[in-house]
mmCIF file with all atom_site columns, C-alpha atoms in Angstrom:
data_model
loop_
_atom_site.group_PDB
_atom_site.id
_atom_site.type_symbol
_atom_site.label_atom_id
_atom_site.label_alt_id
_atom_site.label_comp_id
_atom_site.label_asym_id
_atom_site.label_entity_id
_atom_site.label_seq_id
_atom_site.pdbx_PDB_ins_code
_atom_site.Cartn_x
_atom_site.Cartn_y
_atom_site.Cartn_z
_atom_site.occupancy
_atom_site.B_iso_or_equiv
_atom_site.pdbx_formal_charge
_atom_site.auth_seq_id
_atom_site.auth_comp_id
_atom_site.auth_asym_id
_atom_site.auth_atom_id
_atom_site.pdbx_PDB_model_num
ATOM 1   C CA . MET E 1 1   ? 48.010  247.081 114.100 1.00 74.00 ? 18  MET E CA 1
ATOM 2   C CA . LEU E 1 2   ? 48.369  243.442 113.114 1.00 82.00 ? 19  LEU E CA 1
ATOM 3   C CA . ASN E 1 3   ? 45.830  240.821 114.027 1.00 86.00 ? 20  ASN E CA 1
ATOM 4   C CA . GLU E 1 4   ? 46.735  237.369 115.374 1.00 89.00 ? 21  GLU E CA 1
ATOM 5   C CA . GLU E 1 5   ? 46.603  235.705 111.951 1.00 91.00 ? 22  GLU E CA 1
ATOM 6   C CA . GLN E 1 6   ? 49.028  238.243 110.484 1.00 89.00 ? 23  GLN E CA 1
ATOM 7   C CA . GLU E 1 7   ? 51.373  237.885 113.460 1.00 89.00 ? 24  GLU E CA 1
ATOM 8   C CA . ALA E 1 8   ? 51.237  234.105 112.941 1.00 89.00 ? 25  ALA E CA 1
ATOM 9   C CA . GLN E 1 9   ? 52.253  234.634 109.298 1.00 91.00 ? 26  GLN E CA 1
ATOM 10  C CA . VAL E 1 10  ? 55.254  236.686 110.405 1.00 90.00 ? 27  VAL E CA 1
ATOM 11  C CA . ARG E 1 11  ? 56.188  234.078 113.036 1.00 90.00 ? 28  ARG E CA 1
ATOM 12  C CA . ASP E 1 12  ? 55.882  231.205 110.546 1.00 89.00 ? 29  ASP E CA 1
ATOM 13  C CA . TYR E 1 13  ? 58.063  233.057 108.051 1.00 90.00 ? 30  TYR E CA 1
ATOM 14  C CA . LEU E 1 14  ? 60.739  233.632 110.683 1.00 87.00 ? 31  LEU E CA 1
ATOM 15  C CA . LEU E 1 15  ? 60.537  230.019 111.887 1.00 84.00 ? 32  LEU E CA 1
ATOM 16  C CA . SER E 1 16  ? 61.193  228.913 108.311 1.00 84.00 ? 33  SER E CA 1
ATOM 17  C CA . LYS E 1 17  ? 64.469  230.863 108.506 1.00 82.00 ? 34  LYS E CA 1
ATOM 18  C CA . LYS E 1 18  ? 65.618  228.565 111.353 1.00 78.00 ? 35  LYS E CA 1
ATOM 19  C CA . LEU E 1 19  ? 66.275  231.396 113.779 1.00 79.00 ? 36  LEU E CA 1
ATOM 20  C CA . PRO E 1 20  ? 66.825  230.550 117.445 1.00 80.00 ? 37  PRO E CA 1
ATOM 21  C CA . ILE E 1 21  ? 63.749  231.317 119.531 1.00 80.00 ? 38  ILE E CA 1
ATOM 22  C CA . ASP E 1 22  ? 65.396  234.173 121.462 1.00 79.00 ? 39  ASP E CA 1
ATOM 23  C CA . ILE E 1 23  ? 66.499  235.895 118.230 1.00 82.00 ? 40  ILE E CA 1
ATOM 24  C CA . LEU E 1 24  ? 63.181  235.107 116.534 1.00 84.00 ? 41  LEU E CA 1
ATOM 25  C CA . ILE E 1 25  ? 61.249  237.016 119.199 1.00 87.00 ? 42  ILE E CA 1
ATOM 26  C CA . GLU E 1 26  ? 63.480  240.056 118.783 1.00 87.00 ? 43  GLU E CA 1
ATOM 27  C CA . VAL E 1 27  ? 63.333  239.984 114.973 1.00 89.00 ? 44  VAL E CA 1
ATOM 28  C CA . GLN E 1 28  ? 59.561  239.440 115.072 1.00 91.00 ? 45  GLN E CA 1
ATOM 29  C CA . ASP E 1 29  ? 59.190  242.668 117.055 1.00 92.00 ? 46  ASP E CA 1
ATOM 30  C CA . HIS E 1 30  ? 61.233  244.502 114.413 1.00 91.00 ? 47  HIS E CA 1
ATOM 31  C CA . PHE E 1 31  ? 59.170  242.971 111.605 1.00 91.00 ? 48  PHE E CA 1
ATOM 32  C CA . ILE E 1 32  ? 55.873  243.952 113.226 1.00 92.00 ? 49  ILE E CA 1
ATOM 33  C CA . SER E 1 33  ? 56.985  247.514 113.925 1.00 92.00 ? 50  SER E CA 1
ATOM 34  C CA . GLU E 1 34  ? 58.312  247.930 110.371 1.00 92.00 ? 51  GLU E CA 1
ATOM 35  C CA . ILE E 1 35  ? 55.079  246.527 108.907 1.00 91.00 ? 52  ILE E CA 1
ATOM 36  C CA . ASN E 1 36  ? 53.032  248.880 111.089 1.00 91.00 ? 53  ASN E CA 1
ATOM 37  C CA . ASN E 1 37  ? 55.175  251.834 109.983 1.00 92.00 ? 54  ASN E CA 1
ATOM 38  C CA . LEU E 1 38  ? 54.767  250.942 106.300 1.00 90.00 ? 55  LEU E CA 1
ATOM 39  C CA . GLU E 1 39  ? 51.011  250.507 106.693 1.00 88.00 ? 56  GLU E CA 1
ATOM 40  C CA . ARG E 1 40  ? 50.762  253.884 108.385 1.00 90.00 ? 57  ARG E CA 1
ATOM 41  C CA . GLU E 1 41  ? 53.287  255.920 106.353 1.00 90.00 ? 58  GLU E CA 1
ATOM 42  C CA . LYS E 1 42  ? 52.876  254.486 102.859 1.00 89.00 ? 59  LYS E CA 1
ATOM 43  C CA . ASP E 1 43  ? 49.242  253.437 103.286 1.00 86.00 ? 60  ASP E CA 1
ATOM 44  C CA . LEU E 1 44  ? 50.036  249.830 102.320 1.00 87.00 ? 61  LEU E CA 1
ATOM 45  C CA . GLN E 1 45  ? 47.978  246.765 103.135 1.00 90.00 ? 62  GLN E CA 1
ATOM 46  C CA . PHE E 1 46  ? 49.511  243.931 105.161 1.00 89.00 ? 63  PHE E CA 1
ATOM 47  C CA . PRO E 1 47  ? 50.545  241.688 102.208 1.00 90.00 ? 64  PRO E CA 1
ATOM 48  C CA . GLU E 1 48  ? 52.432  244.491 100.452 1.00 92.00 ? 65  GLU E CA 1
ATOM 49  C CA . ALA E 1 49  ? 54.021  245.787 103.661 1.00 91.00 ? 66  ALA E CA 1
ATOM 50  C CA . PHE E 1 50  ? 55.024  242.258 104.704 1.00 91.00 ? 67  PHE E CA 1
ATOM 51  C CA . LYS E 1 51  ? 56.543  241.622 101.269 1.00 92.00 ? 68  LYS E CA 1
ATOM 52  C CA . GLU E 1 52  ? 58.548  244.870 101.465 1.00 92.00 ? 69  GLU E CA 1
ATOM 53  C CA . VAL E 1 53  ? 59.817  244.095 104.976 1.00 92.00 ? 70  VAL E CA 1
ATOM 54  C CA . LYS E 1 54  ? 60.808  240.575 103.887 1.00 91.00 ? 71  LYS E CA 1
ATOM 55  C CA . GLU E 1 55  ? 62.741  242.110 100.995 1.00 92.00 ? 72  GLU E CA 1
ATOM 56  C CA . ASN E 1 56  ? 64.468  244.575 103.332 1.00 91.00 ? 73  ASN E CA 1
ATOM 57  C CA . TRP E 1 57  ? 65.537  241.714 105.621 1.00 88.00 ? 74  TRP E CA 1
ATOM 58  C CA . ARG E 1 58  ? 66.279  239.217 102.828 1.00 87.00 ? 75  ARG E CA 1
ATOM 59  C CA . LYS E 1 59  ? 70.071  239.603 102.945 1.00 85.00 ? 76  LYS E CA 1
ATOM 60  C CA . ASP E 1 60  ? 70.219  239.243 106.732 1.00 82.00 ? 77  ASP E CA 1
ATOM 61  C CA . LEU E 1 61  ? 67.891  236.217 106.823 1.00 82.00 ? 78  LEU E CA 1
ATOM 62  C CA . THR E 1 62  ? 69.181  234.199 103.855 1.00 80.00 ? 79  THR E CA 1
ATOM 63  C CA . LEU E 1 63  ? 70.592  230.847 104.968 1.00 74.00 ? 80  LEU E CA 1
ATOM 64  C CA . SER E 1 64  ? 74.102  230.254 103.661 1.00 76.00 ? 81  SER E CA 1
ATOM 65  C CA . TRP E 1 65  ? 77.362  228.563 104.543 1.00 76.00 ? 82  TRP E CA 1
ATOM 66  C CA . LYS E 1 66  ? 80.327  230.912 104.846 1.00 75.00 ? 83  LYS E CA 1
ATOM 67  C CA . GLY E 1 67  ? 83.018  228.288 105.295 1.00 73.00 ? 84  GLY E CA 1
ATOM 68  C CA . GLY E 1 68  ? 84.523  227.359 108.604 1.00 70.00 ? 85  GLY E CA 1
ATOM 69  C CA . PHE E 1 69  ? 84.207  224.282 110.751 1.00 72.00 ? 86  PHE E CA 1
ATOM 70  C CA . ASN E 1 70  ? 80.456  224.510 111.311 1.00 69.00 ? 87  ASN E CA 1
ATOM 71  C CA . LEU E 1 71  ? 78.701  222.842 108.382 1.00 67.00 ? 88  LEU E CA 1
ATOM 72  C CA . ASP E 1 72  ? 75.258  224.192 109.286 1.00 70.00 ? 89  ASP E CA 1
ATOM 73  C CA . ASP E 1 73  ? 73.732  226.939 107.202 1.00 70.00 ? 90  ASP E CA 1
ATOM 74  C CA . SER E 1 74  ? 72.996  230.122 109.093 1.00 74.00 ? 91  SER E CA 1
ATOM 75  C CA . THR E 1 75  ? 72.054  233.689 108.336 1.00 76.00 ? 92  THR E CA 1
ATOM 76  C CA . ASP E 1 76  ? 74.343  236.722 108.330 1.00 79.00 ? 93  ASP E CA 1
ATOM 77  C CA . PHE E 1 77  ? 72.223  238.118 111.153 1.00 80.00 ? 94  PHE E CA 1
ATOM 78  C CA . MET E 1 78  ? 72.824  235.012 113.293 1.00 80.00 ? 95  MET E CA 1
ATOM 79  C CA . ARG E 1 79  ? 76.559  235.139 112.563 1.00 82.00 ? 96  ARG E CA 1
ATOM 80  C CA . LYS E 1 80  ? 76.678  238.794 113.675 1.00 85.00 ? 97  LYS E CA 1
ATOM 81  C CA . MET E 1 81  ? 74.720  237.994 116.833 1.00 84.00 ? 98  MET E CA 1
ATOM 82  C CA . LYS E 1 82  ? 76.926  234.988 117.603 1.00 83.00 ? 99  LYS E CA 1
ATOM 83  C CA . LYS E 1 83  ? 80.089  237.092 117.242 1.00 87.00 ? 100 LYS E CA 1
ATOM 84  C CA . GLN E 1 84  ? 78.593  239.733 119.520 1.00 88.00 ? 101 GLN E CA 1
ATOM 85  C CA . ILE E 1 85  ? 77.657  237.115 122.141 1.00 85.00 ? 102 ILE E CA 1
ATOM 86  C CA . GLU E 1 86  ? 81.101  235.485 121.975 1.00 87.00 ? 103 GLU E CA 1
ATOM 87  C CA . LYS E 1 87  ? 82.816  238.875 122.324 1.00 93.00 ? 104 LYS E CA 1
ATOM 88  C CA . GLU E 1 88  ? 80.674  239.721 125.370 1.00 92.00 ? 105 GLU E CA 1
ATOM 89  C CA . ASN E 1 89  ? 81.414  236.309 126.913 1.00 89.00 ? 106 ASN E CA 1
ATOM 90  C CA . ILE E 1 90  ? 85.169  236.706 126.418 1.00 94.00 ? 107 ILE E CA 1
ATOM 91  C CA . LEU E 1 91  ? 85.192  240.214 127.891 1.00 96.00 ? 108 LEU E CA 1
ATOM 92  C CA . GLN E 1 92  ? 83.088  239.063 130.846 1.00 95.00 ? 109 GLN E CA 1
ATOM 93  C CA . SER E 1 93  ? 85.385  236.111 131.525 1.00 94.00 ? 110 SER E CA 1
ATOM 94  C CA . LEU E 1 94  ? 88.481  238.332 131.309 1.00 96.00 ? 111 LEU E CA 1
ATOM 95  C CA . LYS E 1 95  ? 87.030  240.450 134.117 1.00 96.00 ? 112 LYS E CA 1
ATOM 96  C CA . PHE E 1 96  ? 87.384  237.399 136.373 1.00 92.00 ? 113 PHE E CA 1
ATOM 97  C CA . VAL E 1 97  ? 90.469  235.708 134.936 1.00 94.00 ? 114 VAL E CA 1
ATOM 98  C CA . ILE E 1 98  ? 92.883  238.645 134.955 1.00 97.00 ? 115 ILE E CA 1
ATOM 99  C CA . PRO E 1 99  ? 92.362  239.588 138.629 1.00 96.00 ? 116 PRO E CA 1
ATOM 100 C CA . SER E 1 100 ? 92.458  235.901 139.618 1.00 92.00 ? 117 SER E CA 1
ATOM 101 C CA . VAL E 1 101 ? 95.786  235.321 137.883 1.00 94.00 ? 118 VAL E CA 1
ATOM 102 C CA . PHE E 1 102 ? 97.149  238.516 139.420 1.00 96.00 ? 119 PHE E CA 1
ATOM 103 C CA . VAL E 1 103 ? 96.126  237.421 142.927 1.00 94.00 ? 120 VAL E CA 1
ATOM 104 C CA . ILE E 1 104 ? 97.594  233.929 142.415 1.00 93.00 ? 121 ILE E CA 1
ATOM 105 C CA . PHE E 1 105 ? 100.827 235.518 141.194 1.00 94.00 ? 122 PHE E CA 1
ATOM 106 C CA . LEU E 1 106 ? 100.988 237.778 144.261 1.00 95.00 ? 123 LEU E CA 1
ATOM 107 C CA . VAL E 1 107 ? 100.283 234.923 146.672 1.00 94.00 ? 124 VAL E CA 1
ATOM 108 C CA . ALA E 1 108 ? 102.871 232.718 144.939 1.00 93.00 ? 125 ALA E CA 1
ATOM 109 C CA . ASN E 1 109 ? 105.567 235.368 145.287 1.00 94.00 ? 126 ASN E CA 1
ATOM 110 C CA . PHE E 1 110 ? 104.844 236.822 148.720 1.00 95.00 ? 127 PHE E CA 1
ATOM 111 C CA . CYS E 1 111 ? 103.512 233.924 150.820 1.00 94.00 ? 128 CYS E CA 1
ATOM 112 C CA . ASN E 1 112 ? 105.065 230.702 152.037 1.00 94.00 ? 129 ASN E CA 1
ATOM 113 C CA . VAL E 1 113 ? 104.686 227.439 150.129 1.00 94.00 ? 130 VAL E CA 1
ATOM 114 C CA . TYR E 1 114 ? 102.125 225.860 152.475 1.00 96.00 ? 131 TYR E CA 1
ATOM 115 C CA . PHE E 1 115 ? 99.817  228.865 152.364 1.00 96.00 ? 132 PHE E CA 1
ATOM 116 C CA . PHE E 1 116 ? 100.135 229.004 148.572 1.00 95.00 ? 133 PHE E CA 1
ATOM 117 C CA . GLN E 1 117 ? 99.265  225.305 148.253 1.00 95.00 ? 134 GLN E CA 1
ATOM 118 C CA . ALA E 1 118 ? 96.125  225.749 150.352 1.00 96.00 ? 135 ALA E CA 1
ATOM 119 C CA . PHE E 1 119 ? 95.210  228.951 148.537 1.00 95.00 ? 136 PHE E CA 1
ATOM 120 C CA . PHE E 1 120 ? 95.737  227.390 145.102 1.00 93.00 ? 137 PHE E CA 1
ATOM 121 C CA . ILE E 1 121 ? 93.635  224.333 145.971 1.00 95.00 ? 138 ILE E CA 1
ATOM 122 C CA . ALA E 1 122 ? 90.852  226.630 147.202 1.00 95.00 ? 139 ALA E CA 1
ATOM 123 C CA . ALA E 1 123 ? 91.199  228.825 144.095 1.00 92.00 ? 140 ALA E CA 1
ATOM 124 C CA . ILE E 1 124 ? 90.641  225.758 141.919 1.00 93.00 ? 141 ILE E CA 1
ATOM 125 C CA . PHE E 1 125 ? 88.111  223.916 144.074 1.00 96.00 ? 142 PHE E CA 1
ATOM 126 C CA . LEU E 1 126 ? 85.724  226.770 144.978 1.00 95.00 ? 143 LEU E CA 1
ATOM 127 C CA . PRO E 1 127 ? 84.822  227.788 141.383 1.00 93.00 ? 144 PRO E CA 1
ATOM 128 C CA . LEU E 1 128 ? 84.280  224.118 140.520 1.00 95.00 ? 145 LEU E CA 1
ATOM 129 C CA . LEU E 1 129 ? 82.064  223.732 143.577 1.00 97.00 ? 146 LEU E CA 1
ATOM 130 C CA . TYR E 1 130 ? 80.123  226.884 142.635 1.00 96.00 ? 147 TYR E CA 1
ATOM 131 C CA . ALA E 1 131 ? 79.628  225.641 139.053 1.00 95.00 ? 148 ALA E CA 1
ATOM 132 C CA . SER E 1 132 ? 78.463  222.230 140.299 1.00 96.00 ? 149 SER E CA 1
ATOM 133 C CA . ILE E 1 133 ? 75.965  223.754 142.739 1.00 97.00 ? 150 ILE E CA 1
ATOM 134 C CA . ASN E 1 134 ? 74.707  226.118 140.029 1.00 95.00 ? 151 ASN E CA 1
ATOM 135 C CA . TYR E 1 135 ? 74.267  223.185 137.627 1.00 94.00 ? 152 TYR E CA 1
ATOM 136 C CA . ILE E 1 136 ? 72.313  221.180 140.210 1.00 96.00 ? 153 ILE E CA 1
ATOM 137 C CA . ARG E 1 137 ? 70.114  224.170 141.137 1.00 96.00 ? 154 ARG E CA 1
ATOM 138 C CA . HIS E 1 138 ? 69.292  224.891 137.473 1.00 92.00 ? 155 HIS E CA 1
ATOM 139 C CA . TYR E 1 139 ? 69.267  221.318 136.189 1.00 92.00 ? 156 TYR E CA 1
ATOM 140 C CA . LYS E 1 140 ? 65.938  221.706 134.352 1.00 89.00 ? 157 LYS E CA 1
ATOM 141 C CA . GLU E 1 141 ? 67.171  224.736 132.422 1.00 82.00 ? 158 GLU E CA 1
ATOM 142 C CA . PHE E 1 142 ? 70.345  222.911 131.391 1.00 80.00 ? 159 PHE E CA 1
ATOM 143 C CA . ARG E 1 143 ? 68.238  220.015 130.070 1.00 82.00 ? 160 ARG E CA 1
ATOM 144 C CA . LEU E 1 144 ? 65.970  222.188 127.870 1.00 74.00 ? 161 LEU E CA 1
ATOM 145 C CA . PRO E 1 145 ? 68.168  221.920 124.745 1.00 70.00 ? 162 PRO E CA 1
ATOM 146 C CA . LYS E 1 146 ? 68.068  218.124 125.028 1.00 72.00 ? 163 LYS E CA 1
ATOM 147 C CA . LYS E 1 147 ? 64.314  218.161 125.576 1.00 73.00 ? 164 LYS E CA 1
ATOM 148 C CA . TYR E 1 148 ? 63.659  220.359 122.528 1.00 68.00 ? 165 TYR E CA 1
ATOM 149 C CA . GLN E 1 149 ? 66.342  219.135 120.147 1.00 68.00 ? 166 GLN E CA 1
ATOM 150 C CA . SER E 1 150 ? 64.279  220.006 117.070 1.00 65.00 ? 167 SER E CA 1
ATOM 151 C CA . GLN E 1 151 ? 64.173  223.676 118.133 1.00 66.00 ? 168 GLN E CA 1
ATOM 152 C CA . PHE E 1 152 ? 67.188  225.936 118.375 1.00 67.00 ? 169 PHE E CA 1
ATOM 153 C CA . LEU E 1 153 ? 66.388  227.815 121.583 1.00 62.00 ? 170 LEU E CA 1
ATOM 154 C CA . THR E 1 154 ? 69.284  230.252 121.851 1.00 69.00 ? 171 THR E CA 1
ATOM 155 C CA . LEU E 1 155 ? 72.669  231.051 120.351 1.00 67.00 ? 172 LEU E CA 1
ATOM 156 C CA . HIS E 1 156 ? 74.174  230.167 123.749 1.00 64.00 ? 173 HIS E CA 1
ATOM 157 C CA . GLN E 1 157 ? 72.855  226.627 123.251 1.00 62.00 ? 174 GLN E CA 1
ATOM 158 C CA . ASN E 1 158 ? 76.090  225.406 121.646 1.00 59.00 ? 175 ASN E CA 1
ATOM 159 C CA . GLY E 1 159 ? 77.944  226.056 124.887 1.00 52.00 ? 176 GLY E CA 1
ATOM 160 C CA . ILE E 1 160 ? 75.676  223.948 127.090 1.00 45.00 ? 177 ILE E CA 1
ATOM 161 C CA . LEU E 1 161 ? 74.988  220.843 125.019 1.00 39.00 ? 178 LEU E CA 1
#
């Protein structure tokens, strides 16, 4: 079991890798469990176990630029996580977009023009109203990235700046 000083060493190491806070917490848990396993199974002390875990994670946590439009260095691990998050976001949005387009298509073909106009205005206005109300209700959360600009809080942060 690691003491607070050793956990602080792990946290400082991961902070130096410029991981977002949400990913850092997850990776820190993996680091600590791997260090504990090495200490228990191979009878290693903390410095040796920590060094071995750092070496195991070195490839995933090395900052590099892999081309593309973003000029910031990031780790392979962050790129994998970002792709996973983007894929989940696209799939989630398709669950709403496809039925909405289908319903608009049905209303456009089977209802009169006046009903379709009212329906289409509502179909555009209501989601905008919902998003505006949600933004107002959670204003403080939306301002966190601006408040802590020096820290990268989450991989979702790029979408709300």
